[in-house]
Each structure stands twice: as structure tokens, then as C-alpha cells.
Short mmCIF file of N, CA and C in Angstrom, two decimals:
data_model
loop_
_atom_site.label_atom_id
_atom_site.label_comp_id
_atom_site.label_asym_id
_atom_site.label_seq_id
_atom_site.Cartn_x
_atom_site.Cartn_y
_atom_site.Cartn_z
N MET A 1 -52.74 39.87 101.04
CA MET A 1 -53.01 41.25 100.65
C MET A 1 -54.14 41.82 101.51
N SER A 2 -53.98 43.04 101.80
CA SER A 2 -55.01 43.68 102.62
C SER A 2 -56.20 44.07 101.74
N TYR A 3 -57.28 44.38 102.42
CA TYR A 3 -58.51 44.79 101.71
C TYR A 3 -58.28 46.05 100.90
N LEU A 4 -57.49 46.98 101.44
CA LEU A 4 -57.23 48.25 100.75
C LEU A 4 -56.49 48.02 99.44
N LYS A 5 -55.50 47.14 99.44
CA LYS A 5 -54.77 46.86 98.20
C LYS A 5 -55.66 46.17 97.16
N LEU A 6 -56.52 45.27 97.60
CA LEU A 6 -57.44 44.61 96.68
C LEU A 6 -58.41 45.62 96.08
N ASN A 7 -58.88 46.55 96.87
CA ASN A 7 -59.78 47.58 96.39
C ASN A 7 -59.07 48.50 95.39
N GLN A 8 -57.81 48.83 95.66
CA GLN A 8 -57.04 49.67 94.73
C GLN A 8 -56.83 48.94 93.41
N LEU A 9 -56.54 47.66 93.45
CA LEU A 9 -56.38 46.88 92.22
C LEU A 9 -57.68 46.82 91.43
N ASN A 10 -58.80 46.71 92.14
CA ASN A 10 -60.10 46.67 91.49
C ASN A 10 -60.38 48.00 90.77
N VAL A 11 -60.07 49.11 91.42
CA VAL A 11 -60.26 50.43 90.80
C VAL A 11 -59.34 50.59 89.60
N LEU A 12 -58.09 50.18 89.73
CA LEU A 12 -57.16 50.28 88.59
C LEU A 12 -57.61 49.43 87.42
N LYS A 13 -58.14 48.24 87.71
CA LYS A 13 -58.64 47.37 86.64
C LYS A 13 -59.80 48.04 85.91
N ARG A 14 -60.73 48.63 86.66
CA ARG A 14 -61.86 49.31 86.03
C ARG A 14 -61.40 50.50 85.20
N LEU A 15 -60.46 51.29 85.73
CA LEU A 15 -59.95 52.44 84.97
C LEU A 15 -59.26 52.00 83.68
N LEU A 16 -58.50 50.92 83.75
CA LEU A 16 -57.84 50.40 82.55
C LEU A 16 -58.87 49.93 81.52
N LEU A 17 -59.91 49.25 81.96
CA LEU A 17 -60.96 48.82 81.05
C LEU A 17 -61.69 50.01 80.42
N ILE A 18 -61.91 51.05 81.19
CA ILE A 18 -62.55 52.25 80.66
C ILE A 18 -61.67 52.90 79.61
N ILE A 19 -60.38 53.02 79.87
CA ILE A 19 -59.44 53.61 78.91
C ILE A 19 -59.40 52.79 77.63
N LEU A 20 -59.36 51.47 77.76
CA LEU A 20 -59.35 50.60 76.58
C LEU A 20 -60.66 50.75 75.79
N PHE A 21 -61.79 50.82 76.48
CA PHE A 21 -63.06 50.95 75.77
C PHE A 21 -63.16 52.29 75.06
N VAL A 22 -62.74 53.36 75.70
CA VAL A 22 -62.79 54.68 75.06
C VAL A 22 -61.88 54.69 73.83
N GLY A 23 -60.72 54.07 73.92
CA GLY A 23 -59.85 53.95 72.75
C GLY A 23 -60.51 53.16 71.63
N PHE A 24 -61.16 52.04 71.98
CA PHE A 24 -61.88 51.25 70.98
C PHE A 24 -63.00 52.07 70.36
N TYR A 25 -63.69 52.85 71.17
CA TYR A 25 -64.80 53.65 70.66
C TYR A 25 -64.31 54.63 69.60
N PHE A 26 -63.27 55.39 69.91
CA PHE A 26 -62.82 56.42 68.98
C PHE A 26 -62.00 55.87 67.81
N MET A 27 -61.29 54.78 68.02
CA MET A 27 -60.47 54.23 66.95
C MET A 27 -61.20 53.20 66.10
N GLY A 28 -62.19 52.53 66.66
CA GLY A 28 -62.88 51.48 65.92
C GLY A 28 -64.33 51.78 65.61
N LEU A 29 -65.09 52.13 66.63
CA LEU A 29 -66.53 52.28 66.46
C LEU A 29 -66.91 53.56 65.72
N ARG A 30 -66.23 54.66 66.01
CA ARG A 30 -66.58 55.93 65.35
C ARG A 30 -66.35 55.88 63.84
N PRO A 31 -65.23 55.33 63.34
CA PRO A 31 -65.10 55.21 61.88
C PRO A 31 -66.17 54.32 61.24
N ILE A 32 -66.58 53.28 61.94
CA ILE A 32 -67.66 52.43 61.42
C ILE A 32 -68.95 53.22 61.32
N ARG A 33 -69.25 54.02 62.34
CA ARG A 33 -70.45 54.86 62.32
C ARG A 33 -70.40 55.84 61.16
N SER A 34 -69.25 56.41 60.90
CA SER A 34 -69.09 57.37 59.80
C SER A 34 -69.34 56.70 58.46
N ASN A 35 -68.81 55.50 58.28
CA ASN A 35 -69.01 54.76 57.03
C ASN A 35 -70.47 54.39 56.84
N VAL A 36 -71.15 54.02 57.91
CA VAL A 36 -72.57 53.68 57.82
C VAL A 36 -73.38 54.91 57.42
N ALA A 37 -73.05 56.08 57.99
CA ALA A 37 -73.76 57.33 57.64
C ALA A 37 -73.56 57.66 56.17
N ASP A 38 -72.34 57.49 55.67
CA ASP A 38 -72.07 57.74 54.25
C ASP A 38 -72.86 56.78 53.37
N LEU A 39 -72.91 55.52 53.76
CA LEU A 39 -73.65 54.51 53.00
C LEU A 39 -75.13 54.83 52.96
N ILE A 40 -75.70 55.20 54.10
CA ILE A 40 -77.12 55.55 54.15
C ILE A 40 -77.41 56.76 53.28
N LYS A 41 -76.58 57.78 53.38
CA LYS A 41 -76.81 59.00 52.61
C LYS A 41 -76.75 58.72 51.12
N SER A 42 -75.87 57.81 50.71
CA SER A 42 -75.75 57.52 49.28
C SER A 42 -76.88 56.62 48.76
N LYS A 43 -77.51 55.84 49.63
CA LYS A 43 -78.53 54.89 49.20
C LYS A 43 -79.96 55.42 49.28
N ILE A 44 -80.20 56.40 50.13
CA ILE A 44 -81.56 56.92 50.32
C ILE A 44 -81.86 57.97 49.25
N GLU A 45 -82.96 57.76 48.53
CA GLU A 45 -83.39 58.75 47.54
C GLU A 45 -84.20 59.83 48.24
N VAL A 46 -83.91 61.07 47.87
CA VAL A 46 -84.53 62.21 48.52
C VAL A 46 -85.47 62.91 47.55
N SER A 47 -86.69 63.21 48.04
CA SER A 47 -87.61 64.02 47.25
C SER A 47 -88.51 64.78 48.21
N GLY A 48 -88.68 66.05 47.97
CA GLY A 48 -89.55 66.87 48.81
C GLY A 48 -88.88 67.47 50.02
N VAL A 49 -87.61 67.13 50.28
CA VAL A 49 -86.86 67.69 51.40
C VAL A 49 -85.43 67.96 50.95
N ASP A 50 -84.73 68.77 51.71
CA ASP A 50 -83.31 69.00 51.47
C ASP A 50 -82.53 68.23 52.52
N GLN A 51 -81.42 67.62 52.10
CA GLN A 51 -80.58 66.88 53.04
C GLN A 51 -79.14 67.33 52.90
N PHE A 52 -78.46 67.35 54.02
CA PHE A 52 -77.03 67.59 54.00
C PHE A 52 -76.40 66.86 55.17
N GLN A 53 -75.12 66.61 55.05
CA GLN A 53 -74.38 65.88 56.08
C GLN A 53 -74.01 66.87 57.18
N GLN A 54 -74.59 66.72 58.35
CA GLN A 54 -74.33 67.62 59.46
C GLN A 54 -72.97 67.31 60.09
N SER A 55 -72.70 66.05 60.26
CA SER A 55 -71.44 65.61 60.83
C SER A 55 -71.08 64.29 60.16
N SER A 56 -70.00 63.69 60.63
CA SER A 56 -69.61 62.43 60.01
C SER A 56 -70.57 61.30 60.33
N VAL A 57 -71.41 61.47 61.35
CA VAL A 57 -72.33 60.40 61.75
C VAL A 57 -73.79 60.82 61.75
N GLY A 58 -74.10 61.98 61.19
CA GLY A 58 -75.48 62.46 61.19
C GLY A 58 -75.88 63.06 59.86
N ILE A 59 -77.15 62.92 59.55
CA ILE A 59 -77.71 63.48 58.33
C ILE A 59 -78.86 64.39 58.74
N THR A 60 -78.81 65.63 58.28
CA THR A 60 -79.87 66.58 58.60
C THR A 60 -80.81 66.70 57.42
N THR A 61 -82.09 66.58 57.70
CA THR A 61 -83.13 66.72 56.69
C THR A 61 -83.92 67.98 57.03
N VAL A 62 -84.09 68.84 56.04
CA VAL A 62 -84.85 70.07 56.23
C VAL A 62 -86.16 69.93 55.48
N TYR A 63 -87.25 70.00 56.24
CA TYR A 63 -88.59 69.92 55.67
C TYR A 63 -89.13 71.34 55.58
N SER A 64 -89.61 71.72 54.41
CA SER A 64 -90.19 73.05 54.22
C SER A 64 -91.54 72.92 53.53
N ASP A 65 -92.51 73.68 54.04
CA ASP A 65 -93.84 73.73 53.43
C ASP A 65 -94.38 75.14 53.65
N GLY A 66 -94.22 75.98 52.64
CA GLY A 66 -94.65 77.37 52.76
C GLY A 66 -93.77 78.11 53.75
N ASP A 67 -94.39 78.68 54.79
CA ASP A 67 -93.65 79.41 55.82
C ASP A 67 -93.04 78.48 56.87
N PHE A 68 -93.49 77.22 56.91
CA PHE A 68 -93.03 76.26 57.91
C PHE A 68 -91.74 75.60 57.43
N SER A 69 -90.74 75.58 58.30
CA SER A 69 -89.49 74.90 58.00
C SER A 69 -88.94 74.31 59.29
N LYS A 70 -88.48 73.06 59.23
CA LYS A 70 -87.96 72.41 60.41
C LYS A 70 -86.83 71.46 60.04
N LYS A 71 -85.82 71.37 60.91
CA LYS A 71 -84.68 70.48 60.70
C LYS A 71 -84.88 69.21 61.53
N PHE A 72 -84.56 68.10 60.92
CA PHE A 72 -84.61 66.80 61.59
C PHE A 72 -83.25 66.14 61.44
N VAL A 73 -82.73 65.60 62.54
CA VAL A 73 -81.40 64.99 62.52
C VAL A 73 -81.52 63.49 62.68
N PHE A 74 -80.90 62.76 61.74
CA PHE A 74 -80.82 61.31 61.83
C PHE A 74 -79.37 60.96 62.15
N LYS A 75 -79.17 60.26 63.27
CA LYS A 75 -77.82 59.89 63.68
C LYS A 75 -77.68 58.38 63.72
N VAL A 76 -76.51 57.94 63.33
CA VAL A 76 -76.18 56.52 63.42
C VAL A 76 -76.01 56.19 64.90
N PRO A 77 -76.49 55.02 65.36
CA PRO A 77 -76.44 54.71 66.79
C PRO A 77 -75.02 54.51 67.31
N PHE A 78 -74.94 54.25 68.58
CA PHE A 78 -73.69 54.03 69.31
C PHE A 78 -72.89 55.33 69.40
N GLY A 79 -73.61 56.41 69.75
CA GLY A 79 -73.00 57.73 69.89
C GLY A 79 -72.49 57.97 71.30
N MET A 80 -72.44 59.24 71.67
CA MET A 80 -71.85 59.63 72.95
C MET A 80 -72.66 59.10 74.14
N PHE A 81 -73.98 59.02 74.01
CA PHE A 81 -74.76 58.48 75.12
C PHE A 81 -74.44 57.00 75.34
N PHE A 82 -74.18 56.28 74.26
CA PHE A 82 -73.74 54.89 74.37
C PHE A 82 -72.39 54.84 75.07
N LEU A 83 -71.49 55.74 74.69
CA LEU A 83 -70.17 55.78 75.32
C LEU A 83 -70.30 56.08 76.81
N PHE A 84 -71.08 57.09 77.17
CA PHE A 84 -71.25 57.43 78.59
C PHE A 84 -71.84 56.26 79.36
N SER A 85 -72.86 55.63 78.80
CA SER A 85 -73.50 54.50 79.48
C SER A 85 -72.55 53.32 79.61
N SER A 86 -71.78 53.06 78.58
CA SER A 86 -70.82 51.95 78.64
C SER A 86 -69.76 52.18 79.70
N VAL A 87 -69.27 53.42 79.78
CA VAL A 87 -68.28 53.74 80.80
C VAL A 87 -68.89 53.55 82.19
N CYS A 88 -70.12 53.97 82.36
CA CYS A 88 -70.81 53.75 83.65
C CYS A 88 -70.97 52.26 83.94
N LEU A 89 -71.34 51.49 82.93
CA LEU A 89 -71.51 50.05 83.13
C LEU A 89 -70.19 49.39 83.51
N ILE A 90 -69.10 49.82 82.88
CA ILE A 90 -67.79 49.27 83.24
C ILE A 90 -67.45 49.63 84.68
N TRP A 91 -67.67 50.89 85.05
CA TRP A 91 -67.36 51.32 86.41
C TRP A 91 -68.20 50.57 87.43
N LEU A 92 -69.47 50.34 87.10
CA LEU A 92 -70.37 49.64 88.01
C LEU A 92 -70.16 48.12 88.00
N GLN A 93 -69.29 47.64 87.14
CA GLN A 93 -69.03 46.21 86.97
C GLN A 93 -70.33 45.47 86.67
N ALA A 94 -71.01 45.95 85.65
CA ALA A 94 -72.29 45.38 85.25
C ALA A 94 -72.11 43.99 84.65
N ARG A 95 -73.21 43.28 84.61
CA ARG A 95 -73.20 41.95 84.00
C ARG A 95 -73.18 42.09 82.48
N TRP A 96 -72.81 41.03 81.79
CA TRP A 96 -72.78 41.05 80.33
C TRP A 96 -74.18 41.27 79.76
N GLU A 97 -75.19 40.77 80.47
CA GLU A 97 -76.56 40.94 80.01
C GLU A 97 -76.94 42.43 79.94
N ASP A 98 -76.39 43.21 80.87
CA ASP A 98 -76.68 44.64 80.87
C ASP A 98 -76.07 45.34 79.65
N PHE A 99 -74.88 44.92 79.28
CA PHE A 99 -74.28 45.44 78.05
C PHE A 99 -75.11 45.03 76.84
N GLY A 100 -75.61 43.81 76.86
CA GLY A 100 -76.46 43.34 75.77
C GLY A 100 -77.73 44.15 75.65
N ILE A 101 -78.33 44.49 76.79
CA ILE A 101 -79.54 45.32 76.77
C ILE A 101 -79.23 46.69 76.19
N LEU A 102 -78.11 47.26 76.58
CA LEU A 102 -77.71 48.56 76.04
C LEU A 102 -77.54 48.51 74.52
N ILE A 103 -76.90 47.47 74.03
CA ILE A 103 -76.71 47.32 72.58
C ILE A 103 -78.04 47.09 71.88
N LEU A 104 -78.92 46.30 72.47
CA LEU A 104 -80.24 46.07 71.87
C LEU A 104 -81.08 47.36 71.83
N ILE A 105 -80.96 48.18 72.84
CA ILE A 105 -81.65 49.47 72.84
C ILE A 105 -81.16 50.31 71.67
N GLN A 106 -79.85 50.38 71.50
CA GLN A 106 -79.28 51.17 70.41
C GLN A 106 -79.75 50.66 69.04
N ILE A 107 -79.68 49.36 68.85
CA ILE A 107 -80.05 48.78 67.56
C ILE A 107 -81.55 48.87 67.32
N GLY A 108 -82.35 48.59 68.35
CA GLY A 108 -83.80 48.63 68.19
C GLY A 108 -84.32 50.02 67.84
N PHE A 109 -83.90 51.03 68.59
CA PHE A 109 -84.34 52.39 68.28
C PHE A 109 -83.81 52.84 66.92
N TRP A 110 -82.60 52.41 66.58
CA TRP A 110 -82.05 52.80 65.28
C TRP A 110 -82.83 52.18 64.13
N LEU A 111 -83.21 50.93 64.27
CA LEU A 111 -83.98 50.28 63.20
C LEU A 111 -85.31 50.98 62.97
N ILE A 112 -86.00 51.30 64.06
CA ILE A 112 -87.28 52.01 63.91
C ILE A 112 -87.05 53.39 63.32
N ALA A 113 -86.01 54.09 63.78
CA ALA A 113 -85.72 55.43 63.25
C ALA A 113 -85.33 55.34 61.77
N PHE A 114 -84.56 54.33 61.41
CA PHE A 114 -84.16 54.18 60.01
C PHE A 114 -85.37 53.89 59.12
N LEU A 115 -86.25 53.02 59.60
CA LEU A 115 -87.45 52.71 58.83
C LEU A 115 -88.36 53.94 58.72
N SER A 116 -88.30 54.83 59.67
CA SER A 116 -89.05 56.10 59.59
C SER A 116 -88.33 57.11 58.70
N PHE A 117 -87.03 57.02 58.64
CA PHE A 117 -86.22 57.95 57.85
C PHE A 117 -86.47 57.77 56.35
N ILE A 118 -86.72 56.55 55.93
CA ILE A 118 -86.92 56.29 54.50
C ILE A 118 -88.13 57.04 53.96
N PRO A 119 -89.34 56.88 54.52
CA PRO A 119 -90.46 57.69 54.00
C PRO A 119 -90.31 59.17 54.35
N GLY A 120 -89.61 59.46 55.43
CA GLY A 120 -89.38 60.86 55.79
C GLY A 120 -88.53 61.59 54.77
N SER A 121 -87.63 60.85 54.14
CA SER A 121 -86.78 61.45 53.11
C SER A 121 -87.57 61.79 51.85
N ASN A 122 -88.77 61.26 51.76
CA ASN A 122 -89.64 61.58 50.63
C ASN A 122 -90.66 62.66 51.00
N GLY A 123 -90.41 63.36 52.11
CA GLY A 123 -91.24 64.49 52.47
C GLY A 123 -92.38 64.20 53.41
N ASN A 124 -92.42 63.02 54.03
CA ASN A 124 -93.49 62.69 54.96
C ASN A 124 -93.12 63.21 56.36
N LEU A 125 -93.79 64.28 56.77
CA LEU A 125 -93.48 64.95 58.03
C LEU A 125 -93.70 64.05 59.25
N PHE A 126 -94.74 63.23 59.23
CA PHE A 126 -95.04 62.34 60.35
C PHE A 126 -93.86 61.41 60.65
N PHE A 127 -93.31 60.80 59.61
CA PHE A 127 -92.20 59.87 59.81
C PHE A 127 -90.92 60.60 60.20
N LEU A 128 -90.74 61.83 59.72
CA LEU A 128 -89.59 62.61 60.17
C LEU A 128 -89.69 62.92 61.66
N GLU A 129 -90.90 63.20 62.13
CA GLU A 129 -91.10 63.47 63.56
C GLU A 129 -90.80 62.23 64.40
N ILE A 130 -91.23 61.07 63.95
CA ILE A 130 -90.95 59.82 64.66
C ILE A 130 -89.45 59.57 64.72
N MET A 131 -88.79 59.71 63.58
CA MET A 131 -87.35 59.49 63.52
C MET A 131 -86.61 60.45 64.44
N ASP A 132 -86.99 61.71 64.42
CA ASP A 132 -86.35 62.72 65.24
C ASP A 132 -86.56 62.44 66.72
N PHE A 133 -87.76 62.06 67.10
CA PHE A 133 -88.07 61.76 68.50
C PHE A 133 -87.25 60.57 69.00
N LEU A 134 -87.14 59.55 68.18
CA LEU A 134 -86.38 58.36 68.58
C LEU A 134 -84.89 58.66 68.74
N THR A 135 -84.30 59.36 67.75
CA THR A 135 -82.86 59.59 67.80
C THR A 135 -82.47 60.70 68.77
N ARG A 136 -83.37 61.64 69.00
CA ARG A 136 -83.04 62.77 69.85
C ARG A 136 -83.37 62.52 71.32
N TYR A 137 -84.43 61.76 71.60
CA TYR A 137 -84.89 61.61 72.98
C TYR A 137 -84.88 60.17 73.50
N LEU A 138 -85.53 59.24 72.80
CA LEU A 138 -85.70 57.90 73.35
C LEU A 138 -84.41 57.10 73.41
N SER A 139 -83.60 57.16 72.37
CA SER A 139 -82.35 56.41 72.38
C SER A 139 -81.42 56.89 73.49
N PRO A 140 -81.19 58.21 73.65
CA PRO A 140 -80.37 58.65 74.78
C PRO A 140 -80.98 58.30 76.14
N LEU A 141 -82.29 58.45 76.26
CA LEU A 141 -82.95 58.13 77.52
C LEU A 141 -82.79 56.65 77.85
N GLY A 142 -83.00 55.80 76.86
CA GLY A 142 -82.83 54.36 77.08
C GLY A 142 -81.40 54.00 77.46
N SER A 143 -80.44 54.64 76.79
CA SER A 143 -79.03 54.36 77.09
C SER A 143 -78.64 54.81 78.48
N LEU A 144 -79.01 56.02 78.84
CA LEU A 144 -78.63 56.55 80.14
C LEU A 144 -79.45 55.93 81.27
N GLY A 145 -80.57 55.32 80.94
CA GLY A 145 -81.39 54.68 81.96
C GLY A 145 -80.82 53.36 82.45
N ILE A 146 -80.01 52.71 81.65
CA ILE A 146 -79.45 51.40 82.04
C ILE A 146 -78.58 51.51 83.30
N PRO A 147 -77.60 52.43 83.36
CA PRO A 147 -76.82 52.52 84.61
C PRO A 147 -77.68 52.88 85.82
N ILE A 148 -78.67 53.72 85.63
CA ILE A 148 -79.56 54.08 86.75
C ILE A 148 -80.33 52.84 87.21
N TYR A 149 -80.80 52.06 86.26
CA TYR A 149 -81.52 50.84 86.60
C TYR A 149 -80.61 49.87 87.38
N ILE A 150 -79.36 49.76 86.97
CA ILE A 150 -78.43 48.84 87.64
C ILE A 150 -78.20 49.29 89.08
N MET A 151 -78.03 50.60 89.30
CA MET A 151 -77.85 51.09 90.67
C MET A 151 -79.10 50.82 91.51
N TYR A 152 -80.26 51.02 90.93
CA TYR A 152 -81.52 50.74 91.62
C TYR A 152 -81.64 49.25 91.95
N ARG A 153 -81.30 48.40 90.98
CA ARG A 153 -81.38 46.95 91.18
C ARG A 153 -80.43 46.50 92.29
N ARG A 154 -79.23 47.06 92.30
CA ARG A 154 -78.27 46.69 93.34
C ARG A 154 -78.72 47.14 94.72
N LYS A 155 -79.31 48.32 94.77
CA LYS A 155 -79.81 48.81 96.06
C LYS A 155 -80.89 47.88 96.60
N ASN A 156 -81.78 47.42 95.72
CA ASN A 156 -82.83 46.50 96.13
C ASN A 156 -82.26 45.14 96.54
N GLU A 157 -81.23 44.67 95.81
CA GLU A 157 -80.61 43.38 96.16
C GLU A 157 -79.90 43.47 97.50
N ASP A 158 -79.28 44.61 97.78
CA ASP A 158 -78.56 44.78 99.05
C ASP A 158 -79.52 44.87 100.23
N SER A 159 -80.71 45.43 100.00
CA SER A 159 -81.66 45.59 101.10
C SER A 159 -82.39 44.29 101.44
N GLU A 160 -82.33 43.31 100.56
CA GLU A 160 -83.03 42.03 100.82
C GLU A 160 -82.23 41.11 101.67
#
């Protein structure tokens, strides 16, 4: 086989893996995320704030104190940024350890956000801010940073 045919097979293999992963994400992972969000909403006692289900995987908490009012969104991990990063990792043919790091980032930030969500649901603004910062900024940044790190690492390995 020529080099061109081997390269075409490699691209087709990656595209097939991406299609399979996207199917798994929407058919398997998204319903699990929805069930986890429902479970959390039913188990967390709320006092001092208003809560409503924003989407199937997110809970919005509204904190009000006089004229001040702010919305905070708590989302179950493994969302679209995880999907985008995973697709990039598949395309880049990343190592299994890189997928593990991505999953640990999702779980780690979610655990801290969840532990902040509990006192935040009782009206503690500080913990709501921590939870919001983690789910809105750090988790996506950590997820999208993994493919960038892999490209940087490969560039350094190639130059050595």
C-alpha cells in the first residue's frame, strides 16, 4: 500500500471514531447527565434562594438581596466543552492518559462546584460565586486546554 492510502485509512478511522463517540455522547452520556441533574435538584434543600431547572443538565439559582439579584448556573459535567475536547483528542490521536486527564478535570471541578453548590443553595453568595466560576470558566478552560497542550507537547517532541 502506498503512503497516501495508509493516510486515507488513518483519516477514515479517526472520522469513524469521532462519529461513534458523538453518538455515544448524545445517546448515552447526555441522558445520564440529565438524570444526575434531576437527582441533585431533588436532594438539595433550598432556602434563601430561588431555583429552577434551566435545562435538562443545569440548575439555575437566583440570589436576591434587596435591589441586588444575580443568576448562578450549576451544570452537570461532561458537557459540550468535554465533547469538543474529546473530538479534538480523537483527531489528534491522543494517548489514553490525555483522555484520563480530561475526565479528571471534569470530575475534579464538578466535585468542588457541587460542594460549593450545597451551601450556596442555602443563600451563601460566596459559595454561589465559586460554583459559578468553576462551572462557567475553569471547567471549560481546563477541557479546551488539553488539546492545545497536546499540540504544544508534540511540537516540542518533534523539535528535539
